[in-house]
Amino acid sequence: MIEPDGIPGRDDGSKSALRRALLAVRSGLTKDDIRASEAALGRRALELPELARSRTVAAYVSIGSEPGTRALLDALHARGVRVLLPVLLPDNDLDWGVYRGPGHLVRAGRGLLEPDGERLGPDAVTQADAVLLPGLAVDGRGLRLGRGGGSYDRVLARLERSAADPALVVLLYDDEVVAQVPEEPHDHPVHAVVTPGGVRRFRP
């Protein structure tokens, strides 16, 4: 685990402070940094057995300085994997659509890119064999820090209610694996984190 310099941990008790610090580090990344990380991240993720045996993967389209997912999406699509992408609903819940290639993405609110075509409903994610989660950090217990909108908390709660058990994987930069993030009762640990530098698992 790496604890980034200047990034607060559990002691300050503040998810918002940790988010601000992590986003500040991301804002300093160059386009070259992001491209290089995307290529390495895609290679690492494609080596995961959890993805190799998946027929349906719920993922997302990275934007801005997020760890890049587009090369990974295209590689999964080329393998014949059914890739589901989120569609943000007005109440911050997520609907889902099928990824049909980069030419089938449309711009949406908050700068997001979403799939065109049929909407499958919020419960479509329960069909996934693996779910790739966005985040800002993950700690040694597998607890993920999101952006605070609550969309993926709803996804994880929906998976739990349906008794679905997909592999939960967070894609991050190397220095976003931290010692500890503030914990809340609704937090769900993930199963693995993939960074350009490697993979860490939190359950067998």
mmCIF file of C-alpha atoms in Angstrom:
data_model
loop_
_atom_site.group_PDB
_atom_site.id
_atom_site.type_symbol
_atom_site.label_atom_id
_atom_site.label_comp_id
_atom_site.label_asym_id
_atom_site.label_seq_id
_atom_site.Cartn_x
_atom_site.Cartn_y
_atom_site.Cartn_z
ATOM 1 C CA MET A 1 0.000 0.000 0.000
ATOM 2 C CA ILE A 2 1.086 3.524 -0.692
ATOM 3 C CA GLU A 3 -0.081 6.510 1.311
ATOM 4 C CA PRO A 4 0.247 9.627 -0.876
ATOM 5 C CA ASP A 5 2.136 12.506 0.692
ATOM 6 C CA GLY A 6 -0.194 15.111 2.091
ATOM 7 C CA ILE A 7 -3.342 13.013 1.742
ATOM 8 C CA PRO A 8 -5.232 12.705 5.018
ATOM 9 C CA GLY A 9 -6.351 9.320 6.223
ATOM 10 C CA ARG A 10 -8.799 8.044 8.790
ATOM 11 C CA ASP A 11 -7.733 10.372 11.579
ATOM 12 C CA ASP A 12 -9.384 13.514 10.212
ATOM 13 C CA GLY A 13 -12.668 11.621 9.864
ATOM 14 C CA SER A 14 -13.508 13.485 6.683
ATOM 15 C CA LYS A 15 -14.293 11.819 3.379
ATOM 16 C CA SER A 16 -14.684 15.230 1.774
ATOM 17 C CA ALA A 17 -11.162 16.305 2.773
ATOM 18 C CA LEU A 18 -9.717 13.094 1.387
ATOM 19 C CA ARG A 19 -11.676 13.523 -1.843
ATOM 20 C CA ARG A 20 -10.384 17.068 -2.291
ATOM 21 C CA ALA A 21 -6.785 15.976 -1.770
ATOM 22 C CA LEU A 22 -7.045 13.062 -4.185
ATOM 23 C CA LEU A 23 -8.746 15.165 -6.848
ATOM 24 C CA ALA A 24 -6.024 17.797 -6.480
ATOM 25 C CA VAL A 25 -3.392 15.157 -7.242
ATOM 26 C CA ARG A 26 -5.355 13.964 -10.276
ATOM 27 C CA SER A 27 -5.701 17.519 -11.559
ATOM 28 C CA GLY A 28 -1.913 17.688 -11.855
ATOM 29 C CA LEU A 29 -1.707 14.756 -14.258
ATOM 30 C CA THR A 30 -0.770 15.479 -17.859
ATOM 31 C CA LYS A 31 -2.481 13.960 -20.886
ATOM 32 C CA ASP A 32 0.615 11.817 -21.408
ATOM 33 C CA ASP A 33 0.402 10.573 -17.810
ATOM 34 C CA ILE A 34 -3.239 9.622 -18.301
ATOM 35 C CA ARG A 35 -2.617 7.869 -21.641
ATOM 36 C CA ALA A 36 0.296 5.852 -20.275
ATOM 37 C CA SER A 37 -1.678 4.856 -17.195
ATOM 38 C CA GLU A 38 -4.678 3.850 -19.321
ATOM 39 C CA ALA A 39 -2.603 1.464 -21.427
ATOM 40 C CA ALA A 40 -0.992 -0.154 -18.372
ATOM 41 C CA LEU A 41 -4.280 -0.306 -16.486
ATOM 42 C CA GLY A 42 -5.987 -2.010 -19.410
ATOM 43 C CA ARG A 43 -3.271 -4.650 -19.646
ATOM 44 C CA ARG A 44 -3.443 -5.392 -15.917
ATOM 45 C CA ALA A 45 -7.223 -5.599 -15.900
ATOM 46 C CA LEU A 46 -7.365 -7.930 -18.904
ATOM 47 C CA GLU A 47 -5.081 -10.352 -17.049
ATOM 48 C CA LEU A 48 -7.629 -10.724 -14.245
ATOM 49 C CA PRO A 49 -9.203 -14.198 -14.176
ATOM 50 C CA GLU A 50 -12.416 -12.513 -13.010
ATOM 51 C CA LEU A 51 -12.643 -10.697 -16.338
ATOM 52 C CA ALA A 52 -11.318 -13.558 -18.448
ATOM 53 C CA ARG A 53 -14.261 -15.758 -17.451
ATOM 54 C CA SER A 54 -16.915 -13.019 -17.502
ATOM 55 C CA ARG A 55 -19.625 -12.989 -20.134
ATOM 56 C CA THR A 56 -21.135 -9.714 -18.886
ATOM 57 C CA VAL A 57 -19.129 -6.880 -17.326
ATOM 58 C CA ALA A 58 -20.615 -3.673 -15.928
ATOM 59 C CA ALA A 59 -18.114 -0.877 -16.488
ATOM 60 C CA TYR A 60 -18.035 2.882 -17.132
ATOM 61 C CA VAL A 61 -16.472 5.390 -19.511
ATOM 62 C CA SER A 62 -13.671 7.353 -17.868
ATOM 63 C CA ILE A 63 -13.667 11.132 -18.276
ATOM 64 C CA GLY A 64 -11.147 13.841 -17.529
ATOM 65 C CA SER A 65 -8.297 12.720 -15.284
ATOM 66 C CA GLU A 66 -9.963 9.475 -14.149
ATOM 67 C CA PRO A 67 -7.917 6.303 -14.647
ATOM 68 C CA GLY A 68 -8.605 5.477 -18.279
ATOM 69 C CA THR A 69 -11.081 2.737 -19.171
ATOM 70 C CA ARG A 70 -11.612 3.192 -22.904
ATOM 71 C CA ALA A 71 -8.906 0.803 -24.097
ATOM 72 C CA LEU A 72 -10.236 -1.793 -21.655
ATOM 73 C CA LEU A 73 -13.826 -1.314 -22.861
ATOM 74 C CA ASP A 74 -12.769 -1.826 -26.470
ATOM 75 C CA ALA A 75 -10.708 -4.905 -25.609
ATOM 76 C CA LEU A 76 -13.600 -6.486 -23.710
ATOM 77 C CA HIS A 77 -16.008 -5.633 -26.533
ATOM 78 C CA ALA A 78 -13.626 -7.196 -29.068
ATOM 79 C CA ARG A 79 -13.553 -10.384 -26.981
ATOM 80 C CA GLY A 80 -17.305 -10.666 -27.323
ATOM 81 C CA VAL A 81 -17.979 -9.682 -23.718
ATOM 82 C CA ARG A 82 -21.316 -7.967 -23.140
ATOM 83 C CA VAL A 83 -20.297 -4.654 -21.577
ATOM 84 C CA LEU A 84 -22.910 -2.651 -19.670
ATOM 85 C CA LEU A 85 -22.399 1.089 -19.207
ATOM 86 C CA PRO A 86 -24.244 3.322 -16.741
ATOM 87 C CA VAL A 87 -26.793 5.978 -17.576
ATOM 88 C CA LEU A 88 -27.252 8.538 -14.798
ATOM 89 C CA LEU A 89 -30.876 9.051 -13.771
ATOM 90 C CA PRO A 90 -32.261 12.300 -12.282
ATOM 91 C CA ASP A 91 -32.254 10.821 -8.764
ATOM 92 C CA ASN A 92 -28.573 9.750 -9.119
ATOM 93 C CA ASP A 93 -29.484 6.077 -9.535
ATOM 94 C CA LEU A 94 -28.065 4.257 -12.565
ATOM 95 C CA ASP A 95 -29.793 2.715 -15.545
ATOM 96 C CA TRP A 96 -27.694 0.609 -17.933
ATOM 97 C CA GLY A 97 -27.138 0.195 -21.670
ATOM 98 C CA VAL A 98 -24.962 -2.066 -23.806
ATOM 99 C CA TYR A 99 -21.636 -0.742 -25.137
ATOM 100 C CA ARG A 100 -21.563 -1.089 -28.916
ATOM 101 C CA GLY A 101 -18.281 0.707 -29.574
ATOM 102 C CA PRO A 102 -16.896 4.246 -29.274
ATOM 103 C CA GLY A 103 -19.145 5.503 -32.058
ATOM 104 C CA HIS A 104 -22.176 4.708 -29.935
ATOM 105 C CA LEU A 105 -21.432 6.985 -26.984
ATOM 106 C CA VAL A 106 -23.334 10.224 -26.433
ATOM 107 C CA ARG A 107 -22.565 13.197 -24.235
ATOM 108 C CA ALA A 108 -24.744 13.534 -21.169
ATOM 109 C CA GLY A 109 -24.977 15.745 -18.096
ATOM 110 C CA ARG A 110 -21.950 16.348 -15.835
ATOM 111 C CA GLY A 111 -19.630 15.692 -18.776
ATOM 112 C CA LEU A 112 -20.428 11.983 -18.814
ATOM 113 C CA LEU A 113 -20.419 9.717 -21.853
ATOM 114 C CA GLU A 114 -23.277 7.235 -21.998
ATOM 115 C CA PRO A 115 -24.291 4.479 -24.399
ATOM 116 C CA ASP A 116 -26.937 5.190 -27.003
ATOM 117 C CA GLY A 117 -29.609 2.624 -27.651
ATOM 118 C CA GLU A 118 -31.947 0.687 -25.416
ATOM 119 C CA ARG A 119 -32.115 1.252 -21.675
ATOM 120 C CA LEU A 120 -32.132 -1.997 -19.725
ATOM 121 C CA GLY A 121 -33.241 -0.774 -16.291
ATOM 122 C CA PRO A 122 -31.342 -0.380 -12.979
ATOM 123 C CA ASP A 123 -31.557 -4.116 -12.236
ATOM 124 C CA ALA A 124 -29.542 -5.025 -15.361
ATOM 125 C CA VAL A 125 -26.349 -4.744 -13.297
ATOM 126 C CA THR A 126 -27.378 -7.848 -11.338
ATOM 127 C CA GLN A 127 -26.654 -9.884 -14.483
ATOM 128 C CA ALA A 128 -22.969 -8.911 -14.477
ATOM 129 C CA ASP A 129 -20.217 -11.399 -13.674
ATOM 130 C CA ALA A 130 -17.895 -8.511 -12.788
ATOM 131 C CA VAL A 131 -18.532 -4.866 -11.920
ATOM 132 C CA LEU A 132 -15.820 -2.262 -12.522
ATOM 133 C CA LEU A 133 -16.297 0.582 -10.063
ATOM 134 C CA PRO A 134 -15.001 4.131 -10.317
ATOM 135 C CA GLY A 135 -13.421 5.556 -7.210
ATOM 136 C CA LEU A 136 -10.850 7.875 -5.735
ATOM 137 C CA ALA A 137 -9.143 5.496 -3.307
ATOM 138 C CA VAL A 138 -9.274 2.064 -1.723
ATOM 139 C CA ASP A 139 -7.674 0.975 1.524
ATOM 140 C CA GLY A 140 -6.163 -2.225 2.888
ATOM 141 C CA ARG A 141 -9.574 -3.552 3.893
ATOM 142 C CA GLY A 142 -10.944 -3.141 0.384
ATOM 143 C CA LEU A 143 -13.081 -0.154 1.346
ATOM 144 C CA ARG A 144 -13.616 2.195 -1.575
ATOM 145 C CA LEU A 145 -13.912 5.964 -1.510
ATOM 146 C CA GLY A 146 -16.220 7.246 -4.238
ATOM 147 C CA ARG A 147 -16.998 10.782 -5.335
ATOM 148 C CA GLY A 148 -19.884 11.133 -2.904
ATOM 149 C CA GLY A 149 -22.859 11.065 -5.248
ATOM 150 C CA GLY A 150 -24.122 7.748 -3.921
ATOM 151 C CA SER A 151 -24.845 6.185 -7.326
ATOM 152 C CA TYR A 152 -22.596 3.192 -6.783
ATOM 153 C CA ASP A 153 -23.721 2.766 -3.183
ATOM 154 C CA ARG A 154 -27.138 2.106 -4.718
ATOM 155 C CA VAL A 155 -25.629 -0.320 -7.205
ATOM 156 C CA LEU A 156 -23.863 -2.256 -4.446
ATOM 157 C CA ALA A 157 -27.012 -2.328 -2.310
ATOM 158 C CA ARG A 158 -28.996 -3.598 -5.322
ATOM 159 C CA LEU A 159 -26.477 -6.378 -5.893
ATOM 160 C CA GLU A 160 -26.686 -7.379 -2.241
ATOM 161 C CA ARG A 161 -30.499 -7.428 -2.226
ATOM 162 C CA SER A 162 -30.583 -9.599 -5.341
ATOM 163 C CA ALA A 163 -28.013 -12.041 -3.889
ATOM 164 C CA ALA A 164 -25.850 -11.406 -6.952
ATOM 165 C CA ASP A 165 -22.151 -11.940 -6.287
ATOM 166 C CA PRO A 166 -20.118 -10.414 -9.123
ATOM 167 C CA ALA A 167 -16.439 -9.639 -8.747
ATOM 168 C CA LEU A 168 -16.176 -6.014 -7.562
ATOM 169 C CA VAL A 169 -13.085 -4.334 -8.993
ATOM 170 C CA VAL A 170 -11.908 -0.726 -8.581
ATOM 171 C CA LEU A 171 -9.616 0.909 -11.147
ATOM 172 C CA LEU A 172 -7.199 3.451 -9.640
ATOM 173 C CA TYR A 173 -3.790 5.075 -9.960
ATOM 174 C CA ASP A 174 -0.967 3.510 -7.946
ATOM 175 C CA ASP A 175 -0.882 6.212 -5.271
ATOM 176 C CA GLU A 176 -4.620 5.916 -4.601
ATOM 177 C CA VAL A 177 -4.211 2.684 -2.639
ATOM 178 C CA VAL A 178 -4.064 4.277 0.812
ATOM 179 C CA ALA A 179 -3.677 3.156 4.402
ATOM 180 C CA GLN A 180 -7.280 3.777 5.426
ATOM 181 C CA VAL A 181 -10.378 5.629 4.275
ATOM 182 C CA PRO A 182 -13.182 6.827 6.554
ATOM 183 C CA GLU A 183 -15.797 4.092 6.955
ATOM 184 C CA GLU A 184 -19.592 4.333 7.091
ATOM 185 C CA PRO A 185 -22.090 1.550 7.902
ATOM 186 C CA HIS A 186 -23.317 1.277 4.291
ATOM 187 C CA ASP A 187 -19.828 0.827 2.802
ATOM 188 C CA HIS A 188 -19.227 -2.435 0.923
ATOM 189 C CA PRO A 189 -15.669 -3.758 0.532
ATOM 190 C CA VAL A 190 -14.548 -4.548 -2.994
ATOM 191 C CA HIS A 191 -12.773 -7.711 -4.043
ATOM 192 C CA ALA A 192 -9.810 -6.270 -5.935
ATOM 193 C CA VAL A 193 -8.121 -3.058 -7.001
ATOM 194 C CA VAL A 194 -6.254 -2.736 -10.302
ATOM 195 C CA THR A 195 -3.639 -0.018 -10.807
ATOM 196 C CA PRO A 196 -1.086 0.446 -13.578
ATOM 197 C CA GLY A 197 1.456 -1.125 -11.238
ATOM 198 C CA GLY A 198 -0.416 -4.265 -10.255
ATOM 199 C CA VAL A 199 -3.398 -5.982 -8.672
ATOM 200 C CA ARG A 200 -4.330 -6.390 -5.043
ATOM 201 C CA ARG A 201 -7.103 -8.722 -3.870
ATOM 202 C CA PHE A 202 -9.102 -8.450 -0.676
ATOM 203 C CA ARG A 203 -10.743 -11.888 -0.723
ATOM 204 C CA PRO A 204 -9.657 -15.276 -2.117
#
